[in-house]
Amino acid sequence: MNGSPAAAENLRAGKFRLYGWLVGAILFFDILTKYIVQRTLILHRPVEVIGDYFRLTYIFNPGAAFGLHLGPYSRTIFLVLTVGAVIFLFQWYRSTPPDDRLRLVAIASVTGGAIGNLIDRIRSERGVVDFLDVGIGTLRWPVFNIADIAVTTGAVLLAISLWREEQGFKPDES
C-alpha cells in the first residue's frame, strides 16, 4: 500500500477487526461451551468421548493453570493479575504495527482466553469451569477449557513472533 492517510486508516481498521473478531470469537466459544457443560454434565463425573483418552469432566478450578493455588486469596490475586495482564496486552496490541498479523493474533488469543477465565472468576467463587480431560488412565493432563487453549496457543505464537523479531524477520516475511 502507499503511504496515504486512507491506506494507513485501512491498516488500522484491519488491525482492530482482526483483534476484535478474534477476542470476540474466543469469548463466544468459551462462554458457550462452559454454558453447555454446566447444563449437561454432572460435576466431577467423566464422560468418555474417545475412550479413556479424551473425556469431558466438568470441574471448577479455583486456582490458575495446572491447578496452581495460592491459598484463601487465590481468587483475588488471580483476578487482579488477570485484569493487569489484559490491560498490558491491550497496550501491546495498540503498539503493534498493523502488518504484524502473527503478533496481533497472538495477543488477541491470549487476551480472549484471559477474559474468558476472568469472567468465570468474577461469576463464581468456585473458580473457572474446566471440562476438557485428556490422558491415559491415571496419567492425565490437568483439565482445561477453550480459554486455556487460546491462552496457550497465543503464548506459543507470541514466542514465535518475538523470536522472529529477534532474528530480524519483518512482519510481512514468511
PDB file of C-alpha atoms in Angstrom:
ATOM      1  CA  MET A   1       0.000   0.000   0.000  1.00  0.00           C
ATOM      2  CA  ASN A   2       1.051   3.563  -0.478  1.00  0.00           C
ATOM      3  CA  GLY A   3       1.662   5.936   2.415  1.00  0.00           C
ATOM      4  CA  SER A   4      -1.628   7.805   2.074  1.00  0.00           C
ATOM      5  CA  PRO A   5      -3.775   8.581   5.123  1.00  0.00           C
ATOM      6  CA  ALA A   6      -6.554   6.386   3.706  1.00  0.00           C
ATOM      7  CA  ALA A   7      -4.170   3.431   3.393  1.00  0.00           C
ATOM      8  CA  ALA A   8      -2.962   3.925   6.966  1.00  0.00           C
ATOM      9  CA  GLU A   9      -6.568   4.108   8.181  1.00  0.00           C
ATOM     10  CA  ASN A  10      -7.394   0.864   6.333  1.00  0.00           C
ATOM     11  CA  LEU A  11      -4.460  -0.858   8.051  1.00  0.00           C
ATOM     12  CA  ARG A  12      -5.605   0.395  11.469  1.00  0.00           C
ATOM     13  CA  ALA A  13      -9.190  -0.698  10.780  1.00  0.00           C
ATOM     14  CA  GLY A  14      -7.995  -4.129   9.669  1.00  0.00           C
ATOM     15  CA  LYS A  15      -5.868  -4.402  12.801  1.00  0.00           C
ATOM     16  CA  PHE A  16      -8.870  -3.587  15.011  1.00  0.00           C
ATOM     17  CA  ARG A  17     -11.159  -6.006  13.128  1.00  0.00           C
ATOM     18  CA  LEU A  18      -8.661  -8.859  13.463  1.00  0.00           C
ATOM     19  CA  TYR A  19      -8.163  -8.221  17.175  1.00  0.00           C
ATOM     20  CA  GLY A  20     -11.832  -7.596  17.941  1.00  0.00           C
ATOM     21  CA  TRP A  21     -13.173 -10.551  15.984  1.00  0.00           C
ATOM     22  CA  LEU A  22     -10.644 -12.985  17.414  1.00  0.00           C
ATOM     23  CA  VAL A  23     -11.154 -11.854  21.028  1.00  0.00           C
ATOM     24  CA  GLY A  24     -14.927 -11.964  20.451  1.00  0.00           C
ATOM     25  CA  ALA A  25     -14.888 -15.413  18.847  1.00  0.00           C
ATOM     26  CA  ILE A  26     -12.783 -16.874  21.648  1.00  0.00           C
ATOM     27  CA  LEU A  27     -15.090 -15.375  24.263  1.00  0.00           C
ATOM     28  CA  PHE A  28     -18.194 -16.596  22.430  1.00  0.00           C
ATOM     29  CA  PHE A  29     -16.996 -20.202  22.136  1.00  0.00           C
ATOM     30  CA  ASP A  30     -15.552 -20.246  25.652  1.00  0.00           C
ATOM     31  CA  ILE A  31     -18.756 -18.943  27.239  1.00  0.00           C
ATOM     32  CA  LEU A  32     -20.950 -21.174  25.046  1.00  0.00           C
ATOM     33  CA  THR A  33     -19.031 -24.372  25.815  1.00  0.00           C
ATOM     34  CA  LYS A  34     -18.932 -23.632  29.539  1.00  0.00           C
ATOM     35  CA  TYR A  35     -22.682 -22.944  29.499  1.00  0.00           C
ATOM     36  CA  ILE A  36     -23.375 -26.243  27.726  1.00  0.00           C
ATOM     37  CA  VAL A  37     -21.090 -28.146  30.107  1.00  0.00           C
ATOM     38  CA  GLN A  38     -22.771 -26.664  33.168  1.00  0.00           C
ATOM     39  CA  ARG A  39     -26.222 -27.516  31.794  1.00  0.00           C
ATOM     40  CA  THR A  40     -25.494 -31.047  30.576  1.00  0.00           C
ATOM     41  CA  LEU A  41     -22.686 -32.634  32.608  1.00  0.00           C
ATOM     42  CA  ILE A  42     -22.566 -33.723  36.226  1.00  0.00           C
ATOM     43  CA  LEU A  43     -19.811 -32.184  38.328  1.00  0.00           C
ATOM     44  CA  HIS A  44     -16.757 -34.481  38.612  1.00  0.00           C
ATOM     45  CA  ARG A  45     -18.317 -37.304  36.540  1.00  0.00           C
ATOM     46  CA  PRO A  46     -16.214 -38.026  33.414  1.00  0.00           C
ATOM     47  CA  VAL A  47     -17.951 -38.749  30.122  1.00  0.00           C
ATOM     48  CA  GLU A  48     -15.805 -40.687  27.667  1.00  0.00           C
ATOM     49  CA  VAL A  49     -15.650 -39.196  24.179  1.00  0.00           C
ATOM     50  CA  ILE A  50     -12.729 -41.162  22.746  1.00  0.00           C
ATOM     51  CA  GLY A  51     -12.399 -43.949  25.281  1.00  0.00           C
ATOM     52  CA  ASP A  52     -10.283 -43.001  28.258  1.00  0.00           C
ATOM     53  CA  TYR A  53      -8.018 -40.822  26.066  1.00  0.00           C
ATOM     54  CA  PHE A  54     -10.414 -37.883  25.766  1.00  0.00           C
ATOM     55  CA  ARG A  55     -13.181 -37.234  28.249  1.00  0.00           C
ATOM     56  CA  LEU A  56     -15.423 -34.386  29.267  1.00  0.00           C
ATOM     57  CA  THR A  57     -15.088 -33.845  33.008  1.00  0.00           C
ATOM     58  CA  TYR A  58     -16.872 -30.841  34.494  1.00  0.00           C
ATOM     59  CA  ILE A  59     -14.837 -29.314  37.329  1.00  0.00           C
ATOM     60  CA  PHE A  60     -14.191 -25.941  38.915  1.00  0.00           C
ATOM     61  CA  ASN A  61     -10.581 -24.802  39.114  1.00  0.00           C
ATOM     62  CA  PRO A  62     -10.190 -22.229  41.901  1.00  0.00           C
ATOM     63  CA  GLY A  63      -6.525 -21.705  41.028  1.00  0.00           C
ATOM     64  CA  ALA A  64      -4.658 -20.929  37.851  1.00  0.00           C
ATOM     65  CA  ALA A  65      -3.039 -23.049  35.163  1.00  0.00           C
ATOM     66  CA  PHE A  66      -2.305 -26.612  36.226  1.00  0.00           C
ATOM     67  CA  GLY A  67      -4.275 -26.116  39.421  1.00  0.00           C
ATOM     68  CA  LEU A  68      -1.808 -23.584  40.868  1.00  0.00           C
ATOM     69  CA  HIS A  69      -3.445 -22.359  44.073  1.00  0.00           C
ATOM     70  CA  LEU A  70      -2.307 -19.553  46.387  1.00  0.00           C
ATOM     71  CA  GLY A  71      -4.461 -20.286  49.412  1.00  0.00           C
ATOM     72  CA  PRO A  72      -7.526 -18.354  50.531  1.00  0.00           C
ATOM     73  CA  TYR A  73      -6.616 -15.280  48.466  1.00  0.00           C
ATOM     74  CA  SER A  74      -6.170 -17.107  45.153  1.00  0.00           C
ATOM     75  CA  ARG A  75      -9.351 -15.714  43.617  1.00  0.00           C
ATOM     76  CA  THR A  76      -8.463 -12.102  44.447  1.00  0.00           C
ATOM     77  CA  ILE A  77      -4.837 -12.474  43.392  1.00  0.00           C
ATOM     78  CA  PHE A  78      -5.740 -14.092  40.059  1.00  0.00           C
ATOM     79  CA  LEU A  79      -8.487 -11.508  39.424  1.00  0.00           C
ATOM     80  CA  VAL A  80      -6.018  -8.651  39.911  1.00  0.00           C
ATOM     81  CA  LEU A  81      -3.260 -10.345  37.888  1.00  0.00           C
ATOM     82  CA  THR A  82      -5.657 -11.085  35.032  1.00  0.00           C
ATOM     83  CA  VAL A  83      -7.005  -7.538  34.882  1.00  0.00           C
ATOM     84  CA  GLY A  84      -3.418  -6.257  34.854  1.00  0.00           C
ATOM     85  CA  ALA A  85      -2.474  -8.700  32.109  1.00  0.00           C
ATOM     86  CA  VAL A  86      -5.461  -7.715  29.959  1.00  0.00           C
ATOM     87  CA  ILE A  87      -4.562  -4.021  30.312  1.00  0.00           C
ATOM     88  CA  PHE A  88      -0.933  -4.784  29.419  1.00  0.00           C
ATOM     89  CA  LEU A  89      -1.995  -6.920  26.436  1.00  0.00           C
ATOM     90  CA  PHE A  90      -4.306  -4.170  25.140  1.00  0.00           C
ATOM     91  CA  GLN A  91      -1.467  -1.641  25.321  1.00  0.00           C
ATOM     92  CA  TRP A  92       0.774  -4.120  23.499  1.00  0.00           C
ATOM     93  CA  TYR A  93      -1.928  -4.556  20.842  1.00  0.00           C
ATOM     94  CA  ARG A  94      -2.107  -0.786  20.397  1.00  0.00           C
ATOM     95  CA  SER A  95       1.657  -0.511  19.869  1.00  0.00           C
ATOM     96  CA  THR A  96       1.862  -3.465  17.468  1.00  0.00           C
ATOM     97  CA  PRO A  97       2.158  -2.452  13.804  1.00  0.00           C
ATOM     98  CA  PRO A  98      -0.946  -3.341  11.736  1.00  0.00           C
ATOM     99  CA  ASP A  99       1.076  -5.555   9.384  1.00  0.00           C
ATOM    100  CA  ASP A 100       2.384  -7.757  12.236  1.00  0.00           C
ATOM    101  CA  ARG A 101      -0.548 -10.156  11.989  1.00  0.00           C
ATOM    102  CA  LEU A 102       1.161 -13.000  13.844  1.00  0.00           C
ATOM    103  CA  ARG A 103       1.702 -10.831  16.913  1.00  0.00           C
ATOM    104  CA  LEU A 104      -1.837  -9.430  16.677  1.00  0.00           C
ATOM    105  CA  VAL A 105      -3.312 -12.944  16.537  1.00  0.00           C
ATOM    106  CA  ALA A 106      -1.123 -13.977  19.479  1.00  0.00           C
ATOM    107  CA  ILE A 107      -2.105 -11.006  21.630  1.00  0.00           C
ATOM    108  CA  ALA A 108      -5.794 -11.373  20.745  1.00  0.00           C
ATOM    109  CA  SER A 109      -5.721 -15.096  21.589  1.00  0.00           C
ATOM    110  CA  VAL A 110      -4.148 -14.551  24.998  1.00  0.00           C
ATOM    111  CA  THR A 111      -6.500 -11.625  25.682  1.00  0.00           C
ATOM    112  CA  GLY A 112      -9.636 -13.555  24.698  1.00  0.00           C
ATOM    113  CA  GLY A 113      -8.662 -16.540  26.819  1.00  0.00           C
ATOM    114  CA  ALA A 114      -7.714 -14.389  29.798  1.00  0.00           C
ATOM    115  CA  ILE A 115     -11.033 -12.537  29.656  1.00  0.00           C
ATOM    116  CA  GLY A 116     -12.947 -15.833  29.330  1.00  0.00           C
ATOM    117  CA  ASN A 117     -11.432 -17.188  32.529  1.00  0.00           C
ATOM    118  CA  LEU A 118     -11.723 -13.776  34.218  1.00  0.00           C
ATOM    119  CA  ILE A 119     -15.481 -13.854  33.625  1.00  0.00           C
ATOM    120  CA  ASP A 120     -15.657 -17.219  35.420  1.00  0.00           C
ATOM    121  CA  ARG A 121     -13.657 -15.911  38.373  1.00  0.00           C
ATOM    122  CA  ILE A 122     -15.954 -12.898  38.686  1.00  0.00           C
ATOM    123  CA  ARG A 123     -19.131 -15.012  38.359  1.00  0.00           C
ATOM    124  CA  SER A 124     -18.238 -17.728  40.845  1.00  0.00           C
ATOM    125  CA  GLU A 125     -16.111 -18.119  43.938  1.00  0.00           C
ATOM    126  CA  ARG A 126     -15.715 -21.782  42.948  1.00  0.00           C
ATOM    127  CA  GLY A 127     -13.384 -20.768  40.116  1.00  0.00           C
ATOM    128  CA  VAL A 128     -13.036 -21.394  36.408  1.00  0.00           C
ATOM    129  CA  VAL A 129     -15.133 -24.036  34.643  1.00  0.00           C
ATOM    130  CA  ASP A 130     -12.852 -26.652  33.067  1.00  0.00           C
ATOM    131  CA  PHE A 131     -14.019 -29.711  31.142  1.00  0.00           C
ATOM    132  CA  LEU A 132     -11.546 -30.979  28.525  1.00  0.00           C
ATOM    133  CA  ASP A 133      -9.811 -34.016  30.001  1.00  0.00           C
ATOM    134  CA  VAL A 134      -7.056 -35.896  28.137  1.00  0.00           C
ATOM    135  CA  GLY A 135      -4.764 -38.690  29.238  1.00  0.00           C
ATOM    136  CA  ILE A 136      -4.452 -42.396  29.794  1.00  0.00           C
ATOM    137  CA  GLY A 137      -5.823 -43.960  32.960  1.00  0.00           C
ATOM    138  CA  THR A 138      -4.494 -42.035  35.944  1.00  0.00           C
ATOM    139  CA  LEU A 139      -1.835 -40.290  33.820  1.00  0.00           C
ATOM    140  CA  ARG A 140      -3.866 -37.212  32.854  1.00  0.00           C
ATOM    141  CA  TRP A 141      -3.201 -33.658  31.782  1.00  0.00           C
ATOM    142  CA  PRO A 142      -4.903 -31.094  34.059  1.00  0.00           C
ATOM    143  CA  VAL A 143      -8.494 -30.497  32.918  1.00  0.00           C
ATOM    144  CA  PHE A 144      -8.772 -27.341  30.785  1.00  0.00           C
ATOM    145  CA  ASN A 145     -11.165 -25.264  28.638  1.00  0.00           C
ATOM    146  CA  ILE A 146     -11.365 -23.229  25.411  1.00  0.00           C
ATOM    147  CA  ALA A 147      -9.911 -20.126  27.108  1.00  0.00           C
ATOM    148  CA  ASP A 148      -6.891 -22.155  28.227  1.00  0.00           C
ATOM    149  CA  ILE A 149      -6.351 -23.374  24.658  1.00  0.00           C
ATOM    150  CA  ALA A 150      -6.461 -19.759  23.425  1.00  0.00           C
ATOM    151  CA  VAL A 151      -4.004 -18.546  26.068  1.00  0.00           C
ATOM    152  CA  THR A 152      -1.585 -21.397  25.378  1.00  0.00           C
ATOM    153  CA  THR A 153      -1.811 -21.062  21.601  1.00  0.00           C
ATOM    154  CA  GLY A 154      -1.420 -17.298  21.848  1.00  0.00           C
ATOM    155  CA  ALA A 155       1.609 -17.646  24.121  1.00  0.00           C
ATOM    156  CA  VAL A 156       3.298 -20.029  21.657  1.00  0.00           C
ATOM    157  CA  LEU A 157       2.534 -17.682  18.743  1.00  0.00           C
ATOM    158  CA  LEU A 158       3.830 -14.753  20.769  1.00  0.00           C
ATOM    159  CA  ALA A 159       7.073 -16.601  21.482  1.00  0.00           C
ATOM    160  CA  ILE A 160       7.439 -17.309  17.745  1.00  0.00           C
ATOM    161  CA  SER A 161       6.696 -13.667  16.922  1.00  0.00           C
ATOM    162  CA  LEU A 162       9.267 -12.400  19.412  1.00  0.00           C
ATOM    163  CA  TRP A 163      11.843 -14.925  18.204  1.00  0.00           C
ATOM    164  CA  ARG A 164      11.249 -13.868  14.596  1.00  0.00           C
ATOM    165  CA  GLU A 165      11.672 -10.232  15.593  1.00  0.00           C
ATOM    166  CA  GLU A 166      14.943 -11.068  17.339  1.00  0.00           C
ATOM    167  CA  GLN A 167      16.125 -12.898  14.201  1.00  0.00           C
ATOM    168  CA  GLY A 168      15.376  -9.827  12.079  1.00  0.00           C
ATOM    169  CA  PHE A 169      12.299 -11.084  10.221  1.00  0.00           C
ATOM    170  CA  LYS A 170       9.909  -8.421   9.006  1.00  0.00           C
ATOM    171  CA  PRO A 171       6.189  -8.985   9.799  1.00  0.00           C
ATOM    172  CA  ASP A 172       5.274  -9.447   6.125  1.00  0.00           C
ATOM    173  CA  GLU A 173       8.006 -12.067   5.507  1.00  0.00           C
ATOM    174  CA  SER A 174       7.170 -15.767   5.628  1.00  0.00           C
TER     175      SER A 174
END
